Amino acid sequence: MKKILLASSTALLLVASSAQAQERKLVISVYGFAQDAFKTILYDPFEAKCGCKVVVETGNSVERLAKLEANKENPVIDMAVVATPDALAATRANLIEPIDVSKLSNYEKLYDIAKDPIGGHMSVGYTFYATSIVYRSDKVTINSWNDLFSKELAGHVAFPNVTTNQGPPTLYMIGKAMGKNTPDLKAPIEKVAEHKDDFVTFYVRSSQLTQLMQQEEIWAAPIGRFAWEGFAKMDLPIKWATPKEGQTGGMNVMILVKGAKNKDLAYQFMDFWLSTEIQTKLAERLIDSPANKEVKLPAAVAENLTYGEDLVKSLDLQPAEAILDNRESWLSQWNAKVGQ
């Protein structure tokens, strides 16, 4: 009888232990794209490793930051991924807390620009992208951001609207080429306004551009490297410019929600995502350019991503504070001078 009771007690303890493990839950807030691939490469393997449940919430940056603010006193999200300006906005709103990088075994494997993108260890970069100009090499040669305004290209350029992710970085580099690289972007916006009739369109989606290039309506356009694959597949002589002023781009980062209920899992998940294995698999699927410098990729994959130490070091990224503090002013200037 005692043996039966002991066995029953042991079974109950095992069930309780199993139930407790199942109750461990990490809630993450991420962008909505490529979620099937993220589930296969990242979420499912992490669940198997940690014996926990990953709950994924998606949405655009505005929606997701608003949810963090709405639940500030009782957080329902543990960690999130956002662009650097949004991470700085969350910092200023006291929604996130510093990341203890000593808990990230893969931290030292990151490129330097990803280690502390906004200062104070409030974020860690996990992917970034270059922004430059794609162009028809049989029609023109592009050596400078100022070449977007050349007579040869007049009537053959698609320019990103200031409301897009590529708009401000493009204006930033044009300002640099002009020698008037101020955060207000006043000079480059005025230059675009002077030449606005020379542009085919002020695009809002990069997906518009491949068709325009294929139809030979445009010969050049500033784009993010993540959009390069569509151009590379065309049966046309198209190149990625390396302007003398350099390339710019953007970065996405991980942030830790202040008062997160599952902080230990959040750190484990961040570290898992930054690992060489996971960063390699995501890069191979052309989802993210790797922030982990140990990732090795074949040329056919690398050419579609922002990859390699030389390219990463060459990126001239806009400071997050400049973007956050000037967004409204940029839009106001653009609407007044360029119009849409």
Short mmCIF file of C-alpha atoms in Angstrom, two decimals:
data_model
loop_
_atom_site.label_atom_id
_atom_site.label_comp_id
_atom_site.label_asym_id
_atom_site.label_seq_id
_atom_site.Cartn_x
_atom_site.Cartn_y
_atom_site.Cartn_z
CA MET A 1 0.00 0.00 0.00
CA LYS A 2 2.85 2.37 0.91
CA LYS A 3 4.53 1.59 -2.40
CA ILE A 4 1.33 2.43 -4.27
CA LEU A 5 0.95 5.73 -2.39
CA LEU A 6 4.58 6.61 -3.03
CA ALA A 7 4.25 5.86 -6.72
CA SER A 8 1.06 7.94 -6.89
CA SER A 9 2.76 10.86 -5.14
CA THR A 10 5.70 10.67 -7.51
CA ALA A 11 3.38 10.66 -10.51
CA LEU A 12 1.51 13.67 -9.18
CA LEU A 13 4.78 15.56 -8.67
CA LEU A 14 5.84 14.77 -12.22
CA VAL A 15 2.51 16.00 -13.58
CA ALA A 16 2.72 19.17 -11.50
CA SER A 17 6.30 19.74 -12.63
CA SER A 18 5.31 19.24 -16.24
CA ALA A 19 2.35 21.61 -15.90
CA GLN A 20 4.58 24.22 -14.30
CA ALA A 21 7.02 23.94 -17.19
CA GLN A 22 4.19 24.37 -19.68
CA GLU A 23 3.11 27.51 -17.87
CA ARG A 24 6.46 29.22 -18.53
CA LYS A 25 5.64 31.77 -21.18
CA LEU A 26 7.63 34.38 -23.09
CA VAL A 27 5.63 37.13 -24.80
CA ILE A 28 7.41 38.90 -27.65
CA SER A 29 6.38 41.82 -29.87
CA VAL A 30 7.72 41.70 -33.44
CA TYR A 31 7.16 42.85 -37.00
CA GLY A 32 4.57 40.85 -38.91
CA PHE A 33 6.66 39.78 -41.90
CA ALA A 34 8.12 36.29 -42.50
CA GLN A 35 6.43 34.84 -39.43
CA ASP A 36 6.19 31.31 -40.88
CA ALA A 37 9.95 31.28 -41.37
CA PHE A 38 10.59 32.78 -37.93
CA LYS A 39 8.38 30.08 -36.40
CA THR A 40 10.37 27.31 -38.06
CA ILE A 41 13.85 28.78 -37.56
CA LEU A 42 13.52 30.63 -34.26
CA TYR A 43 10.36 30.18 -32.20
CA ASP A 44 9.86 26.40 -32.37
CA PRO A 45 13.52 25.52 -31.71
CA PHE A 46 13.62 27.93 -28.76
CA GLU A 47 10.46 26.41 -27.26
CA ALA A 48 12.05 22.98 -27.52
CA LYS A 49 15.21 24.26 -25.86
CA CYS A 50 13.62 26.21 -23.00
CA GLY A 51 10.58 24.01 -22.35
CA CYS A 52 8.43 27.12 -22.53
CA LYS A 53 5.81 28.72 -24.74
CA VAL A 54 6.59 31.66 -27.04
CA VAL A 55 3.60 33.95 -27.55
CA VAL A 56 4.06 36.19 -30.57
CA GLU A 57 2.34 39.54 -31.00
CA THR A 58 2.74 41.39 -34.30
CA GLY A 59 1.90 44.82 -35.64
CA ASN A 60 3.44 48.02 -36.91
CA SER A 61 5.72 50.12 -34.72
CA VAL A 62 3.05 52.65 -33.73
CA GLU A 63 0.62 49.96 -32.60
CA ARG A 64 3.22 48.00 -30.68
CA LEU A 65 4.71 51.00 -28.88
CA ALA A 66 1.18 52.12 -27.97
CA LYS A 67 0.55 48.73 -26.35
CA LEU A 68 3.72 49.03 -24.29
CA GLU A 69 2.56 52.45 -23.10
CA ALA A 70 -0.97 51.25 -22.34
CA ASN A 71 0.39 48.43 -20.15
CA LYS A 72 3.24 50.37 -18.60
CA GLU A 73 2.14 49.66 -15.02
CA ASN A 74 1.51 45.98 -15.64
CA PRO A 75 3.56 44.81 -18.64
CA VAL A 76 2.13 42.03 -20.79
CA ILE A 77 5.11 41.88 -23.17
CA ASP A 78 8.61 40.76 -22.17
CA MET A 79 10.76 41.83 -25.09
CA ALA A 80 10.29 43.49 -28.46
CA VAL A 81 12.12 44.25 -31.67
CA VAL A 82 11.88 47.73 -33.20
CA ALA A 83 13.88 50.22 -35.28
CA THR A 84 16.44 52.34 -33.43
CA PRO A 85 14.32 55.55 -33.33
CA ASP A 86 11.44 53.58 -31.80
CA ALA A 87 13.80 52.08 -29.22
CA LEU A 88 14.88 55.60 -28.29
CA ALA A 89 11.23 56.69 -28.06
CA ALA A 90 10.56 53.75 -25.72
CA THR A 91 13.60 54.75 -23.64
CA ARG A 92 12.38 58.32 -23.28
CA ALA A 93 8.93 57.08 -22.28
CA ASN A 94 10.52 54.86 -19.58
CA LEU A 95 9.02 51.74 -21.17
CA ILE A 96 12.21 49.68 -21.33
CA GLU A 97 15.24 49.00 -19.18
CA PRO A 98 18.97 48.52 -19.82
CA ILE A 99 20.07 45.14 -21.13
CA ASP A 100 22.61 43.30 -19.00
CA VAL A 101 24.90 42.23 -21.82
CA SER A 102 26.82 39.91 -19.48
CA LYS A 103 23.80 37.61 -19.81
CA LEU A 104 24.24 37.40 -23.60
CA SER A 105 26.93 34.85 -24.45
CA ASN A 106 26.81 35.92 -28.12
CA TYR A 107 27.19 39.63 -27.46
CA GLU A 108 30.90 39.81 -28.31
CA LYS A 109 30.21 38.14 -31.65
CA LEU A 110 28.24 41.19 -32.83
CA TYR A 111 29.55 43.91 -35.10
CA ASP A 112 30.40 46.99 -33.07
CA ILE A 113 27.55 49.07 -34.53
CA ALA A 114 25.05 46.51 -33.17
CA LYS A 115 26.37 46.36 -29.60
CA ASP A 116 24.89 49.58 -28.20
CA PRO A 117 23.06 51.41 -31.01
CA ILE A 118 21.28 54.09 -28.96
CA GLY A 119 23.52 54.24 -25.89
CA GLY A 120 23.04 53.17 -22.30
CA HIS A 121 22.76 49.51 -23.38
CA MET A 122 19.04 50.13 -23.93
CA SER A 123 19.07 47.96 -27.06
CA VAL A 124 21.03 45.35 -28.99
CA GLY A 125 21.05 45.24 -32.78
CA TYR A 126 20.13 41.95 -34.45
CA THR A 127 19.92 43.02 -38.10
CA PHE A 128 20.58 46.03 -40.31
CA TYR A 129 20.48 46.96 -43.96
CA ALA A 130 22.35 49.24 -46.33
CA THR A 131 20.65 51.93 -48.40
CA SER A 132 22.16 52.90 -51.73
CA ILE A 133 21.16 53.40 -55.36
CA VAL A 134 20.32 50.71 -57.92
CA TYR A 135 20.93 51.79 -61.48
CA ARG A 136 21.10 50.70 -65.10
CA SER A 137 24.83 50.50 -65.75
CA ASP A 138 24.31 50.58 -69.54
CA LYS A 139 22.57 53.95 -69.25
CA VAL A 140 24.47 55.86 -66.56
CA THR A 141 27.28 55.65 -64.02
CA ILE A 142 26.59 56.63 -60.41
CA ASN A 143 29.51 57.65 -58.23
CA SER A 144 27.77 60.10 -55.91
CA TRP A 145 24.40 60.68 -54.29
CA ASN A 146 24.36 63.96 -56.21
CA ASP A 147 24.17 61.95 -59.44
CA LEU A 148 20.45 61.46 -58.75
CA PHE A 149 20.07 65.04 -60.00
CA SER A 150 22.21 64.70 -63.13
CA LYS A 151 20.95 65.70 -66.56
CA GLU A 152 21.49 62.12 -67.77
CA LEU A 153 19.06 60.78 -65.19
CA ALA A 154 16.40 63.50 -65.42
CA GLY A 155 13.05 61.83 -66.03
CA HIS A 156 14.39 58.38 -65.12
CA VAL A 157 14.59 58.35 -61.30
CA ALA A 158 12.16 57.08 -58.68
CA PHE A 159 12.73 58.86 -55.36
CA PRO A 160 11.48 57.56 -51.97
CA ASN A 161 8.78 59.60 -50.28
CA VAL A 162 9.89 61.15 -46.99
CA THR A 163 7.30 59.00 -45.19
CA THR A 164 9.07 55.77 -46.21
CA ASN A 165 11.96 54.05 -44.44
CA GLN A 166 14.24 54.97 -47.36
CA GLY A 167 13.22 58.64 -47.64
CA PRO A 168 15.13 60.21 -44.72
CA PRO A 169 18.29 58.09 -45.21
CA THR A 170 18.41 59.12 -48.87
CA LEU A 171 17.98 62.78 -47.97
CA TYR A 172 20.63 62.38 -45.27
CA MET A 173 23.21 61.15 -47.80
CA ILE A 174 22.26 63.83 -50.33
CA GLY A 175 22.88 66.41 -47.61
CA LYS A 176 26.26 64.80 -46.97
CA ALA A 177 27.09 65.01 -50.68
CA MET A 178 26.11 68.68 -50.64
CA GLY A 179 28.26 69.41 -47.62
CA LYS A 180 25.11 70.45 -45.75
CA ASN A 181 24.53 67.43 -43.58
CA THR A 182 22.33 68.90 -40.82
CA PRO A 183 19.65 66.92 -38.93
CA ASP A 184 16.84 69.17 -40.22
CA LEU A 185 17.51 67.91 -43.80
CA LYS A 186 16.56 71.38 -45.00
CA ALA A 187 19.12 71.60 -47.81
CA PRO A 188 18.44 68.18 -49.39
CA ILE A 189 14.66 68.65 -49.20
CA GLU A 190 15.03 71.99 -50.98
CA LYS A 191 17.20 70.33 -53.63
CA VAL A 192 14.60 67.62 -54.22
CA ALA A 193 11.94 70.35 -54.48
CA GLU A 194 14.00 72.13 -57.15
CA HIS A 195 14.22 68.93 -59.19
CA LYS A 196 10.83 67.39 -58.37
CA ASP A 197 9.67 67.50 -61.99
CA ASP A 198 12.67 65.38 -62.96
CA PHE A 199 11.48 62.41 -60.91
CA VAL A 200 9.16 59.78 -62.35
CA THR A 201 7.52 59.16 -58.98
CA PHE A 202 7.98 59.57 -55.27
CA TYR A 203 7.48 55.94 -54.37
CA VAL A 204 5.95 54.60 -51.16
CA ARG A 205 6.59 50.86 -51.71
CA SER A 206 9.81 49.39 -53.05
CA SER A 207 7.74 46.70 -54.76
CA GLN A 208 6.71 49.37 -57.29
CA LEU A 209 10.25 49.78 -58.51
CA THR A 210 11.04 46.45 -60.14
CA GLN A 211 8.18 46.87 -62.60
CA LEU A 212 9.21 50.44 -63.40
CA MET A 213 12.79 49.28 -63.99
CA GLN A 214 11.67 46.33 -66.10
CA GLN A 215 9.56 48.66 -68.25
CA GLU A 216 12.54 51.02 -68.53
CA GLU A 217 10.55 53.89 -67.07
CA ILE A 218 13.30 54.38 -64.49
CA TRP A 219 17.05 53.88 -64.62
CA ALA A 220 17.82 54.49 -60.96
CA ALA A 221 16.29 54.50 -57.49
CA PRO A 222 17.51 54.60 -53.88
CA ILE A 223 16.53 51.35 -52.12
CA GLY A 224 17.26 49.25 -49.06
CA ARG A 225 19.45 46.21 -49.62
CA PHE A 226 16.57 43.92 -48.66
CA ALA A 227 14.89 44.89 -51.97
CA TRP A 228 17.95 44.11 -54.12
CA GLU A 229 17.04 40.51 -54.90
CA GLY A 230 14.15 41.53 -57.18
CA PHE A 231 16.48 43.68 -59.28
CA ALA A 232 19.28 41.13 -59.34
CA LYS A 233 16.93 38.60 -60.96
CA MET A 234 16.18 40.88 -63.91
CA ASP A 235 17.76 40.21 -67.29
CA LEU A 236 19.15 43.75 -67.30
CA PRO A 237 22.56 45.31 -66.52
CA ILE A 238 21.74 46.59 -63.03
CA LYS A 239 24.29 47.52 -60.39
CA TRP A 240 24.35 48.50 -56.73
CA ALA A 241 26.11 51.85 -56.38
CA THR A 242 28.98 52.48 -53.97
CA PRO A 243 28.85 56.30 -53.82
CA LYS A 244 31.99 58.14 -52.74
CA GLU A 245 30.06 59.60 -49.77
CA GLY A 246 29.31 56.07 -48.56
CA GLN A 247 26.10 54.15 -47.87
CA THR A 248 23.54 54.61 -45.15
CA GLY A 249 20.76 52.31 -43.95
CA GLY A 250 18.81 51.26 -40.90
CA MET A 251 18.94 48.89 -37.95
CA ASN A 252 16.44 46.84 -35.99
CA VAL A 253 17.12 46.17 -32.33
CA MET A 254 15.97 44.09 -29.38
CA ILE A 255 14.61 45.83 -26.29
CA LEU A 256 13.74 44.55 -22.81
CA VAL A 257 10.42 45.79 -21.43
CA LYS A 258 10.68 47.44 -18.03
CA GLY A 259 9.18 45.17 -15.39
CA ALA A 260 9.02 42.18 -17.75
CA LYS A 261 7.51 39.16 -16.00
CA ASN A 262 9.74 36.65 -17.77
CA LYS A 263 13.05 38.45 -17.90
CA ASP A 264 15.12 35.27 -17.67
CA LEU A 265 13.39 33.83 -20.73
CA ALA A 266 13.75 37.14 -22.56
CA TYR A 267 17.54 37.03 -22.10
CA GLN A 268 17.69 33.40 -23.20
CA PHE A 269 15.62 34.21 -26.29
CA MET A 270 17.72 37.25 -27.22
CA ASP A 271 20.90 35.21 -26.90
CA PHE A 272 19.45 32.37 -28.95
CA TRP A 273 18.44 34.81 -31.73
CA LEU A 274 21.93 36.35 -31.77
CA SER A 275 23.65 32.97 -32.01
CA THR A 276 25.71 32.13 -35.09
CA GLU A 277 23.40 29.23 -35.93
CA ILE A 278 20.15 31.19 -35.90
CA GLN A 279 21.61 34.29 -37.54
CA THR A 280 22.99 32.07 -40.31
CA LYS A 281 19.67 30.32 -40.93
CA LEU A 282 17.76 33.61 -41.08
CA ALA A 283 20.34 35.04 -43.47
CA GLU A 284 20.22 31.96 -45.70
CA ARG A 285 16.47 32.49 -46.05
CA LEU A 286 17.18 36.16 -46.95
CA ILE A 287 15.11 37.31 -43.97
CA ASP A 288 17.71 39.28 -42.00
CA SER A 289 21.23 40.48 -42.64
CA PRO A 290 23.34 39.04 -39.80
CA ALA A 291 24.57 41.23 -36.94
CA ASN A 292 26.71 38.29 -35.80
CA LYS A 293 30.09 38.69 -37.50
CA GLU A 294 30.85 34.94 -37.28
CA VAL A 295 28.14 34.14 -39.85
CA LYS A 296 29.60 32.79 -43.10
CA LEU A 297 27.48 32.95 -46.24
CA PRO A 298 27.94 31.83 -49.85
CA ALA A 299 28.31 34.64 -52.40
CA ALA A 300 24.88 33.99 -53.93
CA VAL A 301 23.24 34.68 -50.56
CA ALA A 302 25.60 37.42 -49.40
CA GLU A 303 24.98 39.59 -52.45
CA ASN A 304 21.35 39.97 -51.44
CA LEU A 305 22.13 41.09 -47.91
CA THR A 306 24.11 43.70 -45.98
CA TYR A 307 26.98 41.36 -45.23
CA GLY A 308 30.67 41.54 -44.48
CA GLU A 309 32.84 43.58 -42.16
CA ASP A 310 33.92 46.15 -44.77
CA LEU A 311 30.35 46.94 -45.81
CA VAL A 312 29.07 47.05 -42.25
CA LYS A 313 31.86 49.41 -41.17
CA SER A 314 31.11 51.69 -44.12
CA LEU A 315 27.48 52.28 -43.11
CA ASP A 316 26.78 55.90 -42.15
CA LEU A 317 23.60 55.46 -40.14
CA GLN A 318 21.47 58.42 -39.08
CA PRO A 319 21.56 58.91 -35.31
CA ALA A 320 18.33 57.69 -33.72
CA GLU A 321 17.86 61.00 -31.88
CA ALA A 322 18.10 62.95 -35.14
CA ILE A 323 15.35 60.82 -36.68
CA LEU A 324 13.09 60.92 -33.63
CA ASP A 325 13.48 64.66 -33.02
CA ASN A 326 13.01 65.75 -36.64
CA ARG A 327 10.37 63.45 -38.15
CA GLU A 328 7.52 65.94 -37.94
CA SER A 329 9.68 68.77 -39.28
CA TRP A 330 10.80 66.66 -42.24
CA LEU A 331 7.20 65.87 -43.16
CA SER A 332 6.14 69.50 -42.81
CA GLN A 333 8.99 70.72 -45.02
CA TRP A 334 8.35 67.98 -47.58
CA ASN A 335 4.64 68.72 -47.84
CA ALA A 336 5.28 72.44 -48.19
CA LYS A 337 8.06 72.22 -50.79
CA VAL A 338 7.74 68.92 -52.60
CA GLY A 339 4.05 68.16 -52.01
CA GLN A 340 2.15 64.99 -52.83
#
